[in-house]
Every structure is written in C-alpha cells, then in structure tokens.
Coordinates of C-alpha atoms and ligand atoms in Angstrom, one line a residue:
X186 CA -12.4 -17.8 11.4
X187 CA -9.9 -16.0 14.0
X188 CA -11.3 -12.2 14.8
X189 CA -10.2 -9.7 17.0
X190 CA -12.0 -8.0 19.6
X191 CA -13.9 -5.6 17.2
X192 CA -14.9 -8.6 15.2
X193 CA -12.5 -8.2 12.8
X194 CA -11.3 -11.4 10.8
X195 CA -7.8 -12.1 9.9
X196 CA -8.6 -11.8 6.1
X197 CA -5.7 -10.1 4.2
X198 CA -1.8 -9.7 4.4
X199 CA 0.1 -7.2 2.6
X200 CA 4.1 -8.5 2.2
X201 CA 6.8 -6.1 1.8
X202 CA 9.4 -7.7 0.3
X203 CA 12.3 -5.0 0.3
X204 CA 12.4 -1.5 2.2
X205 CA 14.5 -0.1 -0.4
X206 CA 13.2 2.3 -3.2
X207 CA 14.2 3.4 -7.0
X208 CA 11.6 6.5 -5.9
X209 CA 11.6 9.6 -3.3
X210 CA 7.7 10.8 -3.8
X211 CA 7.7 13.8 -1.1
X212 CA 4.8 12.1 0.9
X213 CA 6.6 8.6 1.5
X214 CA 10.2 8.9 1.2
X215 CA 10.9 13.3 1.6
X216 CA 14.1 12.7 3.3
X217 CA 18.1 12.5 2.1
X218 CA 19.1 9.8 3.9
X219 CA 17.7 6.3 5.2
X220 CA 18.1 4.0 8.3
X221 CA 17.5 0.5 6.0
X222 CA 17.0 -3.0 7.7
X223 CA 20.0 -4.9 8.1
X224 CA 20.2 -7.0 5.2
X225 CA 20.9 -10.4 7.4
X226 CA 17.5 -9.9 8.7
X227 CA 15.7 -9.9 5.5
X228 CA 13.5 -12.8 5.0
X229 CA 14.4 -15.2 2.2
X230 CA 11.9 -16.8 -0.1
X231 CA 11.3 -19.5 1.6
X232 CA 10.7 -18.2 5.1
X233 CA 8.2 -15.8 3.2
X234 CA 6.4 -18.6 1.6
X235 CA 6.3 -20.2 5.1
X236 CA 5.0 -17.5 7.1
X237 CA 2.4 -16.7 4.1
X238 CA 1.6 -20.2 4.7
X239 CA 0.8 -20.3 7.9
X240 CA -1.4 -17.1 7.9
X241 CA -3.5 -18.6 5.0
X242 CA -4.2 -21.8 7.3
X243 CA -5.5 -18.7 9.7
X244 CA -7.8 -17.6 7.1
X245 CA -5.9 -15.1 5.2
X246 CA -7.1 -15.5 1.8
X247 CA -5.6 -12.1 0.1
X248 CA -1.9 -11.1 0.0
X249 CA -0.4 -8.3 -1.9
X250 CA 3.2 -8.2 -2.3
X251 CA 4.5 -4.5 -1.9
X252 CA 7.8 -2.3 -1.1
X253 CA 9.7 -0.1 -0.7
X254 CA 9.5 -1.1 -4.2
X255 CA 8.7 -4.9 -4.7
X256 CA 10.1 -5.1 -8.2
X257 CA 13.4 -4.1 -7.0
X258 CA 13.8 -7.6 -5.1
X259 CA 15.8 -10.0 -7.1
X260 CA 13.8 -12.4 -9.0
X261 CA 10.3 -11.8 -7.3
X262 CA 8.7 -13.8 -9.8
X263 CA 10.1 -17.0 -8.3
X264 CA 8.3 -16.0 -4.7
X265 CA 5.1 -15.1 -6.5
X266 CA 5.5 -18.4 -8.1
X267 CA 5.7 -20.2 -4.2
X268 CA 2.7 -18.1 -3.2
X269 CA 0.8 -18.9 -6.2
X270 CA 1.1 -22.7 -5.1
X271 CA -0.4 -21.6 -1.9
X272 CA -4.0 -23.6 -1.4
X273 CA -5.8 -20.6 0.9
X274 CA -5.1 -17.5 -1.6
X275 CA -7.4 -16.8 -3.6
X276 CA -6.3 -13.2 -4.4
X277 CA -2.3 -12.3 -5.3
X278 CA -2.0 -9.0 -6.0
X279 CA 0.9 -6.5 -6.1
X280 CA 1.5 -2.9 -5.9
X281 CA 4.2 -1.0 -7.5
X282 CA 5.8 2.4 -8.8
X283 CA 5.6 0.8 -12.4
X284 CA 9.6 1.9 -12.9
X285 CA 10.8 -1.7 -13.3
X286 CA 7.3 -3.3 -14.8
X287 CA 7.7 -3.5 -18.5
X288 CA 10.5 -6.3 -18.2
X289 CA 8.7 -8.4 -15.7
X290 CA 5.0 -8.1 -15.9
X291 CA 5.1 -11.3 -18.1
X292 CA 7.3 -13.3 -15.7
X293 CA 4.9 -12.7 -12.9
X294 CA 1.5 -13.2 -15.3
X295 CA 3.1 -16.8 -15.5
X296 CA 4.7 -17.4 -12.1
X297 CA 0.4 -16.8 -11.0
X298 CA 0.0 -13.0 -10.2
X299 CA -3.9 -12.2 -10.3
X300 CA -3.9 -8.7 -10.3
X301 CA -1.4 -5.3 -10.4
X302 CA -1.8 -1.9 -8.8
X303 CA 0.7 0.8 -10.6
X304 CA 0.8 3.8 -8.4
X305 CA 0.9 7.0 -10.6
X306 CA 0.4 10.5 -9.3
X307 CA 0.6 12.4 -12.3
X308 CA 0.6 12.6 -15.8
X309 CA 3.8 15.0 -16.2
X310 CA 7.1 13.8 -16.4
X311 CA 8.3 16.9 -15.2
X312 CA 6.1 17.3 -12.0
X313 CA 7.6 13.5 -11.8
X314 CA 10.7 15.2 -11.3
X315 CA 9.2 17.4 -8.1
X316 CA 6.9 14.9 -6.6
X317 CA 9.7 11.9 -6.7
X318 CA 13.0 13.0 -7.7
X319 CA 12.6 10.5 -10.8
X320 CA 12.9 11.4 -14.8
X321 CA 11.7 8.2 -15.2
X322 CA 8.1 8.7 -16.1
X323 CA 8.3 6.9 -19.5
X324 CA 9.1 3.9 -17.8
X325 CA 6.6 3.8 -15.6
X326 CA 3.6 4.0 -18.7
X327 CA 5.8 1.3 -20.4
X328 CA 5.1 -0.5 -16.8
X329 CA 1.1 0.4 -17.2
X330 CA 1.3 -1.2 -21.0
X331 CA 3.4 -4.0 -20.2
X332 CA 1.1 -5.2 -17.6
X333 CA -1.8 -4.8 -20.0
X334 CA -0.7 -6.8 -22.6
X335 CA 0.4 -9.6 -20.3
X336 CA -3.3 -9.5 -19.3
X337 CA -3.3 -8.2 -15.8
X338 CA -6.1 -6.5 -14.4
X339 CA -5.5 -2.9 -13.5
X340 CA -6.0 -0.4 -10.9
X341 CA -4.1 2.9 -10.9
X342 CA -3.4 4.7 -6.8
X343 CA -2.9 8.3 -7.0
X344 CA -2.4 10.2 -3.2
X345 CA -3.9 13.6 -4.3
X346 CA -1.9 16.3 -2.6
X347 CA -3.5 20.1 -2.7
X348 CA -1.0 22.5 -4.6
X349 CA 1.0 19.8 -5.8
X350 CA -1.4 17.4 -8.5
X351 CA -5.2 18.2 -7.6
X352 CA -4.8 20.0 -11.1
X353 CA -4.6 16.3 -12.8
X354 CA -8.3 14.5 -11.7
X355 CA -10.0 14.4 -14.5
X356 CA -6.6 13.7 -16.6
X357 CA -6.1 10.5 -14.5
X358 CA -9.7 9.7 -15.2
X359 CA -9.2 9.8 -18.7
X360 CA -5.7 8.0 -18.8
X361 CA -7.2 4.6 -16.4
X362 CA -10.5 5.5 -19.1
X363 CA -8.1 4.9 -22.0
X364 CA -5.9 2.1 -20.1
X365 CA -9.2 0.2 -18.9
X366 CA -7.6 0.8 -15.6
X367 CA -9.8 1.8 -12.8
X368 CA -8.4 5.0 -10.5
X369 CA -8.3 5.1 -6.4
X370 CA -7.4 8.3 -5.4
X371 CA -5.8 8.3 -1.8
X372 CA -5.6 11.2 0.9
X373 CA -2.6 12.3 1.9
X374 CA -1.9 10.3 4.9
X375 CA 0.4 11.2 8.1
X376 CA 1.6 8.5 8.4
X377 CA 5.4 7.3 9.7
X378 CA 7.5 8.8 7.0
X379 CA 5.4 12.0 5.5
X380 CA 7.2 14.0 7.4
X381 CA 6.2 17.1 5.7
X382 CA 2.5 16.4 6.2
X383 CA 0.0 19.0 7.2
X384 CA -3.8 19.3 7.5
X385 CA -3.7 21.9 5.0
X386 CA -2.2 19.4 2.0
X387 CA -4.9 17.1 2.0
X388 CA -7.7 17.0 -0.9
X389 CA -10.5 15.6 0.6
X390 CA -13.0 12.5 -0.6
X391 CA -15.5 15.4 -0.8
X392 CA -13.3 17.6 -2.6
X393 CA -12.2 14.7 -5.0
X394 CA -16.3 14.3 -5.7
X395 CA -17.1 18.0 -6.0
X396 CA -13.8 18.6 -9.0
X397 CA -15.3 15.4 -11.1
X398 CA -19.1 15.9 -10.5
X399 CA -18.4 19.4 -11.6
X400 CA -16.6 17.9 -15.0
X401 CA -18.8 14.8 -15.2
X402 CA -22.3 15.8 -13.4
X403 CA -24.0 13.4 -11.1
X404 CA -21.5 10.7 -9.2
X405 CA -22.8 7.6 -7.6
X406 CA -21.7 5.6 -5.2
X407 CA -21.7 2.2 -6.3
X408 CA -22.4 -1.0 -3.8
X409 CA -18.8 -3.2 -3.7
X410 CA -20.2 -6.0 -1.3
X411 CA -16.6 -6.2 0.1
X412 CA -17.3 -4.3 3.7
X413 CA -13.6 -4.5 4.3
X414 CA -12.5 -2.8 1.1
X415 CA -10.4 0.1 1.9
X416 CA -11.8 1.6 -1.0
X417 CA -15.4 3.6 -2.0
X418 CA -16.3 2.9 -5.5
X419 CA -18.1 5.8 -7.7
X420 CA -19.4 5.7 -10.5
X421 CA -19.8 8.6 -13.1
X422 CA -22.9 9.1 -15.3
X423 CA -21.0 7.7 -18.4
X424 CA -20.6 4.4 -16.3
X425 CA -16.9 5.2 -16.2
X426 CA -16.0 4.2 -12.3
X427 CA -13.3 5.3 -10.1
X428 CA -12.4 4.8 -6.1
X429 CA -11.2 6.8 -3.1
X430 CA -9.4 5.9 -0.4
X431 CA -10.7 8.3 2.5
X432 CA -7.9 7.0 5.2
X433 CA -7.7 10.6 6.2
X434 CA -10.9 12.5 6.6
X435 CA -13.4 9.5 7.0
X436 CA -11.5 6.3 8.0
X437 CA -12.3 2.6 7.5
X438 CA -11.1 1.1 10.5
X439 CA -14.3 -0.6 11.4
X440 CA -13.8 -2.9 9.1
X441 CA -10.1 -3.5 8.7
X442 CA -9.2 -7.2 8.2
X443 CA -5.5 -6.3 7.0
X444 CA -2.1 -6.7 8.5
X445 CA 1.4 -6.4 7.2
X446 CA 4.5 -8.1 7.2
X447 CA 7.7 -5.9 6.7
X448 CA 10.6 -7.9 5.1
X449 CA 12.7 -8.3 8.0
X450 CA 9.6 -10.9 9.2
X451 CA 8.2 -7.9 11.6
X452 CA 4.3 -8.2 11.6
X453 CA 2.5 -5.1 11.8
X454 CA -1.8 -5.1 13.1
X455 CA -1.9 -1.1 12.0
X456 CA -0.3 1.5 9.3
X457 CA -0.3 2.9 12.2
X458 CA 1.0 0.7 14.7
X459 CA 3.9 1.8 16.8
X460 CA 5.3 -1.6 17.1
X461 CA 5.2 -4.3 15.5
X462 CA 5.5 -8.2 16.5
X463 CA 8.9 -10.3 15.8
X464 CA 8.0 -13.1 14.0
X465 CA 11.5 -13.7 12.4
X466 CA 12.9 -14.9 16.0
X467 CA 10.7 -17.9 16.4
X468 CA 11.1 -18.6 12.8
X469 CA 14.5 -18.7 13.0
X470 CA 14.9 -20.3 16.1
X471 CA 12.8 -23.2 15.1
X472 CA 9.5 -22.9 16.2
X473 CA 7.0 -25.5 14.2
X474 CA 4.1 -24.2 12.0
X475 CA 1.6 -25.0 15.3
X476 CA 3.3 -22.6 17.3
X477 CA 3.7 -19.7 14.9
X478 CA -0.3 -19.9 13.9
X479 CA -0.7 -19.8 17.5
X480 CA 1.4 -16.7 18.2
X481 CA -0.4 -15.4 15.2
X482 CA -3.8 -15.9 16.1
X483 CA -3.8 -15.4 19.7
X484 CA -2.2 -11.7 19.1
X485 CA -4.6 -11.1 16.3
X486 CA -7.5 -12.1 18.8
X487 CA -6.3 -9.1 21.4
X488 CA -6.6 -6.7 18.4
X489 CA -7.9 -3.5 18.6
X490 CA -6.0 -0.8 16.6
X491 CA -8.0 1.7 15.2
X492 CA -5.0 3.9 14.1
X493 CA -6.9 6.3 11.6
X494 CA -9.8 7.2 13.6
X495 CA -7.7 7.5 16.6
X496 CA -5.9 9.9 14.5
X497 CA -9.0 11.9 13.5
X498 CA -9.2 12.5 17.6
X499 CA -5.7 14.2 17.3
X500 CA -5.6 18.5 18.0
X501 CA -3.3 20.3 15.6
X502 CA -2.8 17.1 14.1
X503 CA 0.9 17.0 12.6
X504 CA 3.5 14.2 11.4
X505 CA 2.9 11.4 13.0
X506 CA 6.9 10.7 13.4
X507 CA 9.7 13.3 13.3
X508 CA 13.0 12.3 11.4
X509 CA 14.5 11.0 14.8
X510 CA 11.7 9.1 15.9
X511 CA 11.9 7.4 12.3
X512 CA 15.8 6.4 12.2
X513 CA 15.4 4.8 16.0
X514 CA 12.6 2.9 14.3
X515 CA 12.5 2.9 10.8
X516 CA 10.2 0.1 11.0
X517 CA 7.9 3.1 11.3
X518 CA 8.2 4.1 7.7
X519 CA 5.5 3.7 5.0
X520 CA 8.5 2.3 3.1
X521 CA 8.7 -0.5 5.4
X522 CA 5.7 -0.9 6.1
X523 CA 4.5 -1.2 2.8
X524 CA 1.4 1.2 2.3
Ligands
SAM777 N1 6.5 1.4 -4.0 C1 5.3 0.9 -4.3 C2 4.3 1.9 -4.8 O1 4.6 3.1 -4.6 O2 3.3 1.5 -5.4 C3 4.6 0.1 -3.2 C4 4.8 0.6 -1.8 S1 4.0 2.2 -1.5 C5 4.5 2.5 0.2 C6 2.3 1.7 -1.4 C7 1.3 2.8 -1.6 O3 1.4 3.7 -0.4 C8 1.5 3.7 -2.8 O4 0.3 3.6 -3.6 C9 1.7 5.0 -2.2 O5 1.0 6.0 -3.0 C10 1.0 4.9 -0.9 N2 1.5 6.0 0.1 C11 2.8 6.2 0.5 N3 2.8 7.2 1.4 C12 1.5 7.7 1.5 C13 0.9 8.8 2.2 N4 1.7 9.6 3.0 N5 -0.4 9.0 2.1 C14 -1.1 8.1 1.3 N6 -0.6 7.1 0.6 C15 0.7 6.9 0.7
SF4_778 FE1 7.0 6.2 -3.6 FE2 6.2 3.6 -3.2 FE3 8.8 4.3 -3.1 FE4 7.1 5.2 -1.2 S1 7.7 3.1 -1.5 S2 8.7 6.4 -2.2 S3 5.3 5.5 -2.4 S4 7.5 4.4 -4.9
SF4_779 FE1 -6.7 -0.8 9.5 FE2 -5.1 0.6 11.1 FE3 -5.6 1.4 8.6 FE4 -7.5 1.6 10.5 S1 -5.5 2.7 10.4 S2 -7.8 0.8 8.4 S3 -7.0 -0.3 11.7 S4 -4.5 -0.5 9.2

C-alpha cells in the first residue's frame, strides 16, 4: 500500500470525464462565460481506462466518474464498461446533475456501474431556475426514477446555502425517504469557482442537526467504519439516516485517501490544490505502465495537502480564486475538477 507522508493511502480516484456542463448552479458554475480545456487534450477512452489502470495496480480500489457533467460525454457507458473490466475496483460509482439520467441509467446498470449519486438542491422547479439557470427540474426526478428502476443504489448531495434552500431540509429528507435514497448535505465550499462565496452563506453541520433534531427529535451519529468517508452518517429516531459533508466548518483532511483526474489527464492531490500534475505528457509520449505507476506513486508519497483545514486557518476568509485567477487556470474550477 503506497501512503503519503500523513499516512494517507492511495485509496480512491474521482475521474472527470468532461469540464463542460448542461447546469450553472450559483456555487459551481456563477459565471457567463468559460475558459474550457482544449478539446485535443481531452483524454480518450482508452487512455482513461489506462491511467485508471495503472492507479488500481497502486491500490486505488474506488473510482467515481464525475463532470462538469459526466453524462454529457458521448457514450460513457462504453468507458464504464472498460472500467468495469478493471480487476482492482471494487467500487464504480458516478455523480451527476440527473438532467440526462432517465435515457441512460439502464445502459450504465449493464455496462457495470455499482452505485449513482444525483445531486439535487431543491425540490422546486422554480428555485431550479435561480440556483442553476435550468427549467429542467422534471428531468432531473425522471433521472432519480430511472436509476431506481434500473436498480442502482442511491444517494442524493445537496450543498445547503443560507437564504437560498436551507428552507427545503426536512423536504429532501422526506423525498430520499420516499426514493429509498439516502441524503448528504454538503457546506457551501470556497472552493476554485464559487466565486460568490462568503462566510455568511454557509449552513453549518451543526445548523443542519439543530433544523432536523428540531423536526425529528434526537439524531445519532451512526459508526460508518470507513475512516476516510468524506461523509458523517446520522441517524434519526425513526431509523431514517442521512449524511453531511462538513468540508467547510470541520474538515476531513486527516483522512483523505482521494485524488482526481481532470479530463485533460491533469492529476489533482487536493480540491484544493493549486496545481496539478501532467500526466497526459508521459502518456502521450510513450511512457510504459512501470514508469507512470512510478510517477504516480512516488508524488503521492511526498503528499501532504491538507487544503480544507488550511483553509479554516484563513482571516476574512473569501473566494478562494477570483474570475482572473480562474480563466489563467481553469483547471482551478470545481467544474474541472470534478467535486
Ligand atoms: N455535475 C455533476 C453534479 O453536479 O453532480 C458532477 C460534478 S459536481 C462538480 C460534483 C459535486 O460538487 C456536486 O454534488 C456539487 O453539488 C458539488 N459542488 C460543486 N460546487 C460546490 C461548492 N462550492 N460547495 C460544495 N459542493 C459543491
Ligand atoms: Fe452544477 Fe455539477 Fe454543473 Fe457544477 S458541474 S454547475 S455542480 S451540475
Ligand atoms: Fe482531501 Fe484536500 Fe479535501 Fe482535505 S481538502 S479532504 S486533503 S481533497
């Protein structure tokens, strides 16, 4: 097992297969206009496979394919297919805005998919509208029945902004209740791309707990045995559970085991990273399997990123990137980077 030096281990990859979007939810994608990755640099099926490949001979044992939006890459089911075939993954998973789902979540059930995250902030088509420039809500709980009845298991991310869809808690309870979908509600992060973040937006983990323990009473925390889960698992007295990424106000870092490959072959050790490392060079240029898995594993050895605590150091913390420091880079975006 390869760790880095906070003892880390190498133990999940998150792919983003396209930076592009169908969506423009204010804390991701707020802006008019995008710097995208050329599209000569994007990776191709098979020098995804092969680079997913060669991290799972590392130890990497769970990938989730993710965007920009992931369903907006043409044919995905055919690369979730070639990862499926993959010996060392034991869990495939994918997260997704749900708008393209209902049509494919029975192509990717067969091609070997395990498991499906929908992001879905609210419950309101029209506060749709305001929180992502989409009309398209319909689609998306056509997405969340689609991938039901094809089998998948379900979770359900919300990032909880104050004044925007704090109102909708116990709502989104209900609906992942009624779905047999299990909730994560997310901070509001500042990370590269939320440009309009502020302290004052996010709805705290302890906030979260106080709105449903006043609905529901008592809330439990409940053991996962998976330290490096970026998620903490409740559970409510009716045995109804629920998560909540805390990235914000009480950071994971500690145990981090993930990294992230943007879809231009750039490998990433942090969301918050400021750089990341070129790994579609040597792939193209003909380095072997050996000496990829070496470039991969020695780097992940002299780890020691720590973006979110660092973060919770910062004074009148404020957007991590302004819009200039994001088109020099956009390989600084959530969008890229795939969340
Ligand atoms: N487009 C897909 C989707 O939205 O599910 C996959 C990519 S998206 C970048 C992955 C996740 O990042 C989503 O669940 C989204 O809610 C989350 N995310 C994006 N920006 C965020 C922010 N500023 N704070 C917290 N979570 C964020
Ligand atoms: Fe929203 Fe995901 Fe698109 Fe970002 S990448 S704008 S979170 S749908
Ligand atoms: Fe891992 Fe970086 Fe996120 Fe911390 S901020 S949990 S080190 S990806």
């Amino acid at each position: 097992m390869i760790t880095d030096r906070l003892q880390r281990p190498l133990g999940s990859l998150r792919v983003s297969v396209t930076d592009r979007c169908n969506l423009r939810c204010r804390y991701c994608m707020p802006e008019q206009e995008y710097v995208w990755l050329p599209k000569q640099s994007i990776l191709t099926f098979e020098e995804i496979a092969r680079l997913v490949g060669i991290f799972t001979s590392l130890g990497v044992g769970k990938v989730r394919l993710t965007g920009g939006e992931p369903l907006l890459r043409h044919d995905l089911a055919s690369l979730t297919a070639m990862l499926a075939r993959i010996a060392g993954i034991r869990d495939l998973a994918m997260t997704t805005n749900g708008l393209l789902l209902a049509r494919q979540a029975e192509p990717l059930r067969h091609a070997g998919l395990g498991r499906i995250t929908v992001s879905l902030d609210t419950l309101r088509p029209t506060r749709m509208q305001d929180l992502a420039r989409s009309d398209r809500h319909a689609d998306v709980l056509a997405g969340i029945a689609a991938a039901r009845a094809a089998g998948f298991p379900l979770k359900l991310n919300t990032v909880v902004m104050r004044g925007v869809n704090e109102d909708e808690l116990v709502d989104l309870i209900e609906f992942g209740r009624a779905h047999d979908a299990e909730v994560r509600f997310i901070e509001y992060m500042d990370v590269g791309g939320a440009t309009g973040w502020s302290a004052a937006q996010v709805f705290s983990q302890r906030e979260i707990l106080e709105v449903l323990s006043a609905r529901y009473g008592p809330i439990t925390p409940v053991a996962t045995g998976d330290s490096s889960a970026p998620a903490e698992r409740f559970r409510l007295p009716d045995g109804a559970t629920f998560g909540i990424v805390a990235s914000t106000t009480a950071p994971f870092c500690r145990s981090c085991d993930r990294s992230r490959l943007t879809a231009d072959g750039t490998w990433l050790l942090c969301l918050y990273a400021e750089r990341g490392i070129d790994l579609r060079e040597p792939l193209r240029s003909g380095a072997s399997d050996a000496e990829l898995a070496e470039l991969i594993a020695s780097t992940w050895r002299g780890r020691t990123d720590r973006g979110a605590e660092e973060r919770l150091g910062v004074a009148q913390r404020a957007p991590l990137y302004q819009v200039d420091g994001l088109r020099a880079d956009p390989h600084r975006e959530m969008h890229t980077r795939g969340g």
